Amino acid sequence: MPTPAEALALILDRVAPLPPRRLPLAEAQGLAAAEALVSTEQVPPFTNSAMDGYAVRAVDLAAASAEHPVRLHVLGDLAAGATPGRAVAPGTAWRIMTGAPLPEGADTVVPVEDTTRGEDGGDWVGVRAPLRLGVHVRHAGEDIQAGLALVPAGRALRPGDLGVLAAVGMPAVPVHPRVRVAVLTTGDELVDASERPGPGQIRDANIHAVCAQVAACGAVPMPFARVRDDRATLTAVLREAMQADAILTTGGISVGDYDFVKPILEELGARRVFWKVAQKPGGPLGFWMLGEKPIFGIPGNPVAAMLMVEEYVRPALRRLMGFSALHRPVAEAVLEDGWSGKPGDRRTTFLRVVARREGDQLLARLTGPQGSAILSSMLHANALAVIPAGMDRVEPGGSVTLHLTELAEDH
Ligand code: AMP
Ligand code: MG
């Protein structure tokens, strides 16, 4: 039986990024750049005004003062998007708006607040003070030069990246596409969340929790909810699910009389990589490959199911989507309330905790009872504490390693 680290390595060794595609920027948010993106153009593309004011030659204003304002002849108005016809000659200026191209001859912009214009809106402007050469001018290429590295391969594209890529003229970018993930929940006892369960029935929590986890990875969940524990039905639904890039099933993976996921997957030709991981909760995780397609058989218990998706499926989906960073941040924390497990247990234990920062310390408390059927523990958890195999207690105030699932790495 593999340890959690061995199981993760067995999975990650077998999955590779889906082939890249060029997608329009409007569809690229959150996807991994498939190659390093380098600017081929400069921003801004032309020298322009940073203020609403007047484009002038600084030398013309050297002698300006409140008592003796300098008057310049105004050649006309330049709006953003306009192109100047005439150059600024000695003693002249253009009225200019933010973003309009600086006319030839001008080297400086006087903000409109620092000028006076004839009452009649006449063709002159008065300036009461000299200006430092070049102020309020944005130079061509001062922001981004051709050749500047914008986004490294494997990083998720963020809104700011998309704006920059648009500015440098990359309307489509090579990215790894979203993974389509079939999510099957199995169990004769399951009813939809909208239904009132009859005798022996419970509502299907996993279809919502797991599909949301898949979506939170940037992947596209394809729900196949509440598949009956019946060989024929399960076989037919699994066949249909094969159109997805990856398959997750919950339930029916243990040694119960109606646990058909394992034999059916193997009948369908999936090759078993492992079944069961030396961990608590949720030992009977199975992992198969069918060609290039990873298939995860996840235990039905909702706490175990979410934990398995977090620890094993999420890194695999991130690799399929081409991200270079696969894992959550890891941090050491003080477990304030301590914990005791089963003596001599050779399995890794994952505890749901609520972590918070205090100064430069991370403090964690258990969410409450850690039984794998305690679904309410998922409401409050923002991290998982990983207790290594062989350790059966942590003293109050002892140190634990956390996987920061929800808590930001730093504030
Ligand atoms: P199984 O892995 O099928 O043996 O299920 C283990 C436990 O999890 C049982 O108590 C099931 O009723 C419960 N369970 C299985 N699937 C779900 C689900 N989709 N939503 C909520 N509970 C489930
Ligand atoms: Mg079941």
Coordinates of C-alpha atoms and ligand atoms in Angstrom, one line a residue:
M1 CA 0.0 0.0 0.0
P2 CA 1.6 3.3 -1.0
T3 CA 2.1 6.2 1.4
P4 CA 0.4 9.4 0.5
A5 CA 3.7 10.8 -1.0
E6 CA 4.2 7.6 -3.0
A7 CA 0.6 7.6 -4.2
L8 CA 0.9 11.2 -5.4
A9 CA 4.2 10.4 -7.2
L10 CA 2.5 7.4 -8.9
I11 CA -0.2 9.7 -10.1
L12 CA 1.9 12.7 -11.2
D13 CA 4.3 10.4 -13.1
R14 CA 1.5 9.3 -15.3
V15 CA -0.3 12.6 -16.1
A16 CA 1.0 15.2 -18.6
P17 CA -0.3 18.6 -19.7
L18 CA -3.1 18.4 -22.3
P19 CA -1.8 19.7 -25.7
P20 CA -1.8 23.5 -25.9
R21 CA -4.3 25.6 -27.9
R22 CA -4.4 29.2 -28.9
L23 CA -7.4 30.7 -27.1
P24 CA -8.7 34.3 -27.3
L25 CA -7.9 36.4 -24.3
A26 CA -11.5 36.4 -23.3
E27 CA -11.3 32.6 -22.6
A28 CA -7.8 32.5 -21.2
Q29 CA -8.3 33.8 -17.6
G30 CA -6.9 31.3 -15.1
L31 CA -5.3 29.0 -17.7
A32 CA -1.6 28.2 -17.8
A33 CA 0.5 29.9 -20.4
A34 CA 1.9 27.0 -22.6
E35 CA 5.0 28.9 -23.3
A36 CA 6.9 32.0 -22.0
L37 CA 5.1 35.1 -23.4
V38 CA 7.5 37.8 -24.5
S39 CA 6.4 41.2 -25.8
T40 CA 7.1 42.0 -29.5
E41 CA 6.0 45.6 -29.1
Q42 CA 6.5 48.6 -27.0
V43 CA 4.0 50.3 -24.6
P44 CA 3.1 53.1 -24.9
P45 CA 3.5 52.9 -28.7
F46 CA 4.1 56.6 -29.1
T47 CA 5.1 59.5 -26.8
N48 CA 2.0 61.1 -25.3
S49 CA 0.7 63.5 -22.7
A50 CA 0.2 62.3 -19.1
M51 CA -2.1 65.3 -18.3
D52 CA -4.8 67.5 -19.7
G53 CA -2.9 70.7 -20.5
Y54 CA -0.6 72.3 -23.1
A55 CA 2.2 70.7 -25.1
V56 CA 5.1 73.2 -25.0
R57 CA 8.8 73.7 -25.3
A58 CA 10.2 74.0 -21.8
V59 CA 12.8 76.5 -23.0
D60 CA 10.0 79.0 -23.9
L61 CA 8.9 79.1 -20.3
A62 CA 12.3 79.7 -18.6
A63 CA 11.5 83.3 -17.7
A64 CA 7.8 82.7 -16.7
S65 CA 6.7 84.1 -13.3
A66 CA 3.5 85.1 -11.5
E67 CA 4.3 88.8 -12.3
H68 CA 5.4 88.1 -15.9
P69 CA 3.5 85.1 -17.2
V70 CA 4.7 83.9 -20.6
R71 CA 2.0 83.9 -23.3
L72 CA 2.1 81.2 -26.0
H73 CA 0.1 81.1 -29.2
V74 CA -2.3 78.1 -29.1
L75 CA -2.2 76.1 -32.4
G76 CA -5.3 74.0 -31.8
D77 CA -6.8 71.1 -29.7
L78 CA -5.4 67.6 -29.6
A79 CA -7.8 64.9 -28.2
A80 CA -6.7 61.4 -27.4
G81 CA -6.8 59.5 -30.7
A82 CA -6.0 62.7 -32.7
T83 CA -2.8 63.3 -34.6
P84 CA -1.1 66.7 -34.6
G85 CA -0.8 68.5 -37.9
R86 CA 1.7 71.1 -37.0
A87 CA 4.9 71.1 -34.9
V88 CA 5.2 73.3 -31.8
A89 CA 7.4 76.2 -32.9
P90 CA 9.0 78.7 -30.5
G91 CA 6.3 80.7 -28.7
T92 CA 3.5 78.2 -29.5
A93 CA 1.7 75.4 -27.8
W94 CA -1.0 72.8 -28.5
R95 CA -3.9 72.3 -26.1
I96 CA -3.5 68.6 -25.4
M97 CA -5.6 65.9 -23.6
T98 CA -4.2 62.9 -21.6
G99 CA -3.1 60.2 -24.0
A100 CA -2.9 62.4 -27.1
P101 CA 0.4 62.1 -29.0
L102 CA 2.9 64.8 -28.1
P103 CA 3.3 67.0 -31.2
E104 CA 6.7 67.4 -32.8
G105 CA 8.8 70.2 -31.3
A106 CA 7.1 69.9 -27.8
D107 CA 9.0 68.3 -25.0
T108 CA 6.9 69.1 -21.9
V109 CA 3.3 69.4 -20.8
V110 CA 1.9 72.2 -18.6
P111 CA -1.1 71.0 -16.6
V112 CA -4.2 73.0 -17.4
E113 CA -4.4 74.0 -13.7
D114 CA -1.2 76.0 -14.0
T115 CA -2.3 78.1 -17.0
T116 CA -4.7 80.9 -17.8
R117 CA -6.5 81.2 -21.0
G118 CA -8.1 84.4 -22.4
E119 CA -11.7 85.0 -21.2
D120 CA -12.9 84.7 -24.8
G121 CA -11.2 81.3 -25.1
G122 CA -8.7 83.2 -27.3
D123 CA -5.8 81.7 -29.1
W124 CA -3.2 82.2 -26.4
V125 CA -2.4 80.6 -23.1
G126 CA -0.5 82.2 -20.1
V127 CA 1.9 80.2 -18.0
R128 CA 3.1 81.6 -14.6
A129 CA 6.1 79.4 -13.8
P130 CA 8.9 77.5 -15.6
L131 CA 8.7 73.7 -15.9
R132 CA 11.2 71.0 -15.6
L133 CA 12.1 69.7 -19.1
G134 CA 10.0 66.6 -20.0
V135 CA 7.5 66.7 -17.1
H136 CA 4.0 65.1 -17.8
V137 CA 5.3 63.3 -20.9
R138 CA 5.1 59.5 -21.2
H139 CA 7.8 58.3 -23.6
A140 CA 7.2 55.6 -26.2
G141 CA 8.3 52.3 -24.7
E142 CA 8.9 53.6 -21.2
D143 CA 6.5 51.0 -19.8
I144 CA 7.2 47.9 -21.9
Q145 CA 10.0 47.3 -24.4
A146 CA 9.9 44.7 -27.2
G147 CA 11.6 41.6 -25.8
L148 CA 10.3 42.1 -22.2
A149 CA 9.3 38.7 -20.5
L150 CA 5.6 39.1 -19.6
V151 CA 4.4 35.7 -18.3
P152 CA 6.5 32.6 -17.7
A153 CA 5.3 29.2 -19.0
G154 CA 3.1 27.4 -16.6
R155 CA 1.7 30.4 -14.8
A156 CA -2.0 31.0 -14.5
L157 CA -3.0 34.1 -16.6
R158 CA -4.5 36.7 -14.3
P159 CA -6.6 39.7 -15.2
G160 CA -3.6 42.0 -15.2
D161 CA -1.7 39.7 -17.6
L162 CA -4.6 39.7 -20.0
G163 CA -4.6 43.6 -20.1
V164 CA -0.9 43.7 -20.8
L165 CA -1.2 41.0 -23.5
A166 CA -4.0 43.0 -25.1
A167 CA -1.8 46.1 -25.0
V168 CA 1.1 44.5 -26.8
G169 CA -1.1 43.0 -29.5
M170 CA -1.5 39.4 -28.5
P171 CA -5.3 38.8 -28.9
A172 CA -4.9 35.0 -28.5
V173 CA -2.4 33.1 -26.5
P174 CA -1.1 29.5 -26.3
V175 CA -2.6 27.9 -23.2
H176 CA -3.3 24.5 -21.9
P177 CA -7.1 24.0 -22.1
R178 CA -9.5 23.4 -19.2
V179 CA -9.6 19.7 -18.3
R180 CA -13.1 18.2 -18.6
V181 CA -13.7 16.0 -15.6
A182 CA -16.5 13.5 -15.4
V183 CA -17.8 13.3 -11.8
L184 CA -19.9 10.2 -10.9
T185 CA -21.5 9.8 -7.6
T186 CA -22.6 6.2 -6.9
G187 CA -25.0 4.8 -4.3
D188 CA -28.5 3.5 -4.2
E189 CA -29.1 5.5 -1.0
L190 CA -28.6 8.9 -2.7
V191 CA -31.2 11.4 -3.6
D192 CA -30.9 14.9 -5.0
A193 CA -30.3 17.9 -2.7
S194 CA -33.8 19.1 -3.6
E195 CA -35.5 15.9 -2.4
R196 CA -36.6 14.8 1.0
P197 CA -34.8 11.5 1.7
G198 CA -37.1 8.5 2.2
P199 CA -36.2 5.7 4.6
G200 CA -32.5 4.8 4.4
Q201 CA -31.8 7.6 1.9
I202 CA -29.4 10.5 2.2
R203 CA -28.8 13.5 0.0
D204 CA -26.0 13.5 -2.5
A205 CA -23.4 15.8 -1.0
N206 CA -20.5 14.7 -3.1
I207 CA -21.8 15.8 -6.5
H208 CA -21.8 19.4 -5.3
A209 CA -18.7 19.4 -3.2
V210 CA -16.5 17.5 -5.7
C211 CA -17.8 19.3 -8.8
A212 CA -17.1 22.6 -7.0
Q213 CA -13.6 21.5 -6.1
V214 CA -13.0 20.6 -9.8
A215 CA -14.3 23.9 -10.9
A216 CA -12.1 25.7 -8.4
C217 CA -9.1 24.1 -10.1
G218 CA -10.2 25.8 -13.3
A219 CA -11.4 22.5 -14.8
V220 CA -14.9 21.8 -16.1
P221 CA -16.9 19.3 -14.1
M222 CA -19.3 17.0 -16.0
P223 CA -21.7 15.7 -13.4
F224 CA -23.1 12.2 -13.6
A225 CA -25.1 12.3 -10.3
R226 CA -26.4 9.3 -8.3
V227 CA -25.5 6.3 -10.4
R228 CA -27.2 3.2 -9.1
D229 CA -25.1 0.5 -7.4
D230 CA -25.9 -1.9 -10.3
R231 CA -23.3 -3.4 -12.7
A232 CA -25.2 -2.6 -15.9
T233 CA -26.0 1.0 -15.0
L234 CA -22.5 1.7 -13.7
T235 CA -20.9 0.2 -16.8
A236 CA -23.1 2.3 -19.1
V237 CA -22.4 5.5 -17.3
L238 CA -18.7 4.9 -17.1
R239 CA -18.6 4.3 -20.8
E240 CA -20.3 7.6 -21.4
A241 CA -17.9 9.3 -19.0
M242 CA -15.0 8.2 -21.1
Q243 CA -15.5 11.2 -23.3
A244 CA -14.0 13.3 -20.5
D245 CA -10.3 14.0 -20.0
A246 CA -10.3 12.6 -16.5
I247 CA -12.9 10.6 -14.4
L248 CA -13.7 10.8 -10.8
T249 CA -16.1 8.4 -9.1
T250 CA -17.3 8.6 -5.5
G251 CA -18.5 5.6 -3.5
G252 CA -18.5 1.9 -4.2
I253 CA -14.8 1.5 -4.1
S254 CA -14.4 -0.5 -0.9
V255 CA -15.1 -4.1 -0.1
G256 CA -18.9 -3.9 0.3
D257 CA -21.1 -6.3 -1.6
Y258 CA -22.2 -3.5 -4.0
D259 CA -18.8 -1.9 -4.5
F260 CA -18.6 -2.4 -8.3
V261 CA -16.4 0.5 -9.4
K262 CA -13.1 -1.4 -9.3
P263 CA -14.1 -4.5 -11.2
I264 CA -16.1 -2.6 -13.8
L265 CA -13.2 -0.1 -14.5
E266 CA -10.9 -3.1 -15.0
E267 CA -13.4 -4.8 -17.3
L268 CA -13.5 -1.6 -19.4
G269 CA -9.7 -1.9 -19.8
A270 CA -8.4 0.6 -17.2
R271 CA -5.0 -0.4 -15.7
R272 CA -4.8 -0.3 -12.0
V273 CA -1.9 1.8 -10.6
F274 CA -2.9 1.4 -7.0
W275 CA -5.9 0.8 -4.7
K276 CA -5.8 2.0 -1.1
V277 CA -3.4 4.6 0.3
A278 CA -1.9 4.3 3.8
Q279 CA -3.8 7.3 5.2
K280 CA -6.8 8.3 7.3
P281 CA -9.4 9.3 6.5
G282 CA -10.3 7.6 3.2
G283 CA -7.9 4.7 2.7
P284 CA -9.6 3.0 -0.3
L285 CA -8.6 5.5 -3.0
G286 CA -8.0 3.8 -6.3
F287 CA -6.2 5.1 -9.3
W288 CA -6.3 3.8 -12.8
M289 CA -5.1 4.8 -16.2
L290 CA -7.1 4.1 -19.4
G291 CA -4.7 5.2 -22.2
E292 CA -3.9 8.8 -21.3
K293 CA -7.0 9.2 -19.1
P294 CA -6.6 9.2 -15.3
I295 CA -9.4 7.7 -13.3
F296 CA -9.8 8.2 -9.6
G297 CA -12.0 5.9 -7.6
I298 CA -12.8 7.9 -4.5
P299 CA -14.5 6.7 -1.3
G300 CA -18.0 7.9 -0.8
N301 CA -17.7 9.3 2.6
P302 CA -18.0 13.1 1.9
V303 CA -15.1 14.1 4.2
A304 CA -12.8 11.5 2.7
A305 CA -14.0 12.3 -0.8
M306 CA -13.1 16.0 -0.5
L307 CA -9.8 15.3 1.1
M308 CA -8.8 12.9 -1.6
V309 CA -9.8 15.4 -4.3
E310 CA -7.8 18.1 -2.4
E311 CA -4.6 16.0 -1.9
Y312 CA -4.5 13.8 -5.1
V313 CA -6.9 15.0 -7.7
R314 CA -6.2 18.7 -7.5
P315 CA -2.4 18.3 -8.2
A316 CA -3.2 15.9 -11.1
L317 CA -5.7 18.3 -12.6
R318 CA -3.2 21.1 -12.3
R319 CA -0.6 19.1 -14.1
L320 CA -3.1 18.3 -16.8
M321 CA -3.8 22.0 -17.1
G322 CA -0.1 22.7 -17.4
F323 CA 0.4 24.7 -14.2
S324 CA 4.0 24.6 -12.9
A325 CA 2.8 25.0 -9.3
L326 CA 0.9 21.9 -8.4
H327 CA 0.6 22.1 -4.6
R328 CA -0.9 24.2 -1.9
P329 CA 1.5 26.2 0.3
V330 CA 2.9 24.2 3.2
A331 CA 3.6 25.8 6.6
E332 CA 4.5 24.8 10.1
A333 CA 1.9 25.6 12.8
V334 CA 1.3 25.2 16.5
L335 CA -1.6 22.8 17.1
E336 CA -3.1 24.5 20.1
D337 CA -5.4 21.8 21.3
G338 CA -3.2 18.8 20.5
W339 CA -4.4 15.5 19.1
S340 CA -4.2 11.8 19.9
G341 CA -4.8 8.9 17.5
K342 CA -4.7 5.2 17.6
P343 CA -1.4 3.9 19.0
G344 CA 0.7 2.0 16.6
D345 CA -1.2 3.3 13.5
R346 CA 1.1 3.1 10.4
R347 CA -1.0 5.5 8.4
T348 CA -0.6 9.2 7.7
T349 CA -3.5 11.1 9.3
F350 CA -5.0 14.3 7.8
L351 CA -6.8 16.5 10.3
R352 CA -9.1 19.3 9.4
V353 CA -8.0 22.5 11.2
V354 CA -8.8 26.2 11.4
A355 CA -5.6 28.1 11.2
R356 CA -4.9 31.7 11.9
R357 CA -1.9 34.0 12.0
E358 CA -0.8 35.7 15.1
G359 CA 2.3 37.8 14.6
D360 CA 4.7 35.6 12.6
Q361 CA 3.2 32.4 14.1
L362 CA 0.6 30.2 12.6
L363 CA -1.8 28.7 15.2
A364 CA -4.2 25.9 14.4
R365 CA -7.1 24.2 16.2
L366 CA -9.0 21.1 15.2
T367 CA -12.4 21.8 13.6
G368 CA -13.9 19.4 16.1
P369 CA -14.4 15.6 16.0
Q370 CA -12.3 14.2 13.2
G371 CA -14.5 11.2 12.3
S372 CA -14.6 10.8 8.6
A373 CA -18.4 11.1 8.5
I374 CA -18.4 14.5 10.3
L375 CA -19.3 16.6 7.3
S376 CA -19.7 19.8 9.3
S377 CA -15.9 19.8 9.9
M378 CA -15.6 20.9 6.3
L379 CA -17.5 24.1 7.0
H380 CA -14.8 25.6 9.1
A381 CA -11.6 24.0 7.9
N382 CA -9.1 26.3 6.1
A383 CA -6.1 23.9 6.3
L384 CA -5.2 20.3 6.7
A385 CA -2.7 19.2 9.3
V386 CA -0.6 16.2 8.2
I387 CA 0.4 13.8 11.0
P388 CA 3.1 11.4 9.8
A389 CA 2.7 7.7 10.0
G390 CA 3.8 6.3 13.4
M391 CA 3.0 9.5 15.3
D392 CA 0.0 8.8 17.5
R393 CA -0.2 12.1 19.4
V394 CA 0.6 15.7 19.3
E395 CA 0.9 17.5 22.6
P396 CA -1.1 20.7 23.0
G397 CA 1.2 23.4 21.6
G398 CA 3.1 20.9 19.5
S399 CA 4.2 21.5 16.0
V400 CA 2.4 20.2 12.9
T401 CA 2.7 20.6 9.1
L402 CA -0.2 22.3 7.4
H403 CA -1.4 22.2 3.8
L404 CA -3.0 25.7 3.4
T405 CA -6.1 24.8 1.5
E406 CA -8.0 28.0 2.0
L407 CA -5.8 30.2 4.1
A408 CA -3.7 32.6 2.0
E409 CA 0.0 32.1 2.3
D410 CA 0.6 35.6 3.6
H411 CA -1.4 38.7 4.2
Ligands
AMP1 P1 -19.2 4.0 0.0 O1 -17.8 4.5 -0.2 O2 -20.1 3.9 -1.2 O3 -19.1 2.7 0.8 O4 -19.9 5.0 1.0 C1 -19.4 5.4 2.3 C2 -20.3 6.2 3.0 O5 -20.4 7.5 2.4 C3 -21.7 5.7 3.2 O6 -22.2 6.1 4.4 C4 -22.5 6.4 2.1 O7 -23.9 6.5 2.3 C5 -21.8 7.8 2.1 N1 -21.9 8.4 0.8 C6 -21.5 7.8 -0.4 N2 -21.7 8.6 -1.4 C7 -22.2 9.8 -0.9 C8 -22.6 11.0 -1.5 N3 -22.5 11.2 -2.8 N4 -23.0 12.0 -0.7 C9 -23.1 11.8 0.6 N5 -22.7 10.6 1.3 C10 -22.3 9.6 0.5
MG2 MG -21.9 3.0 -1.7

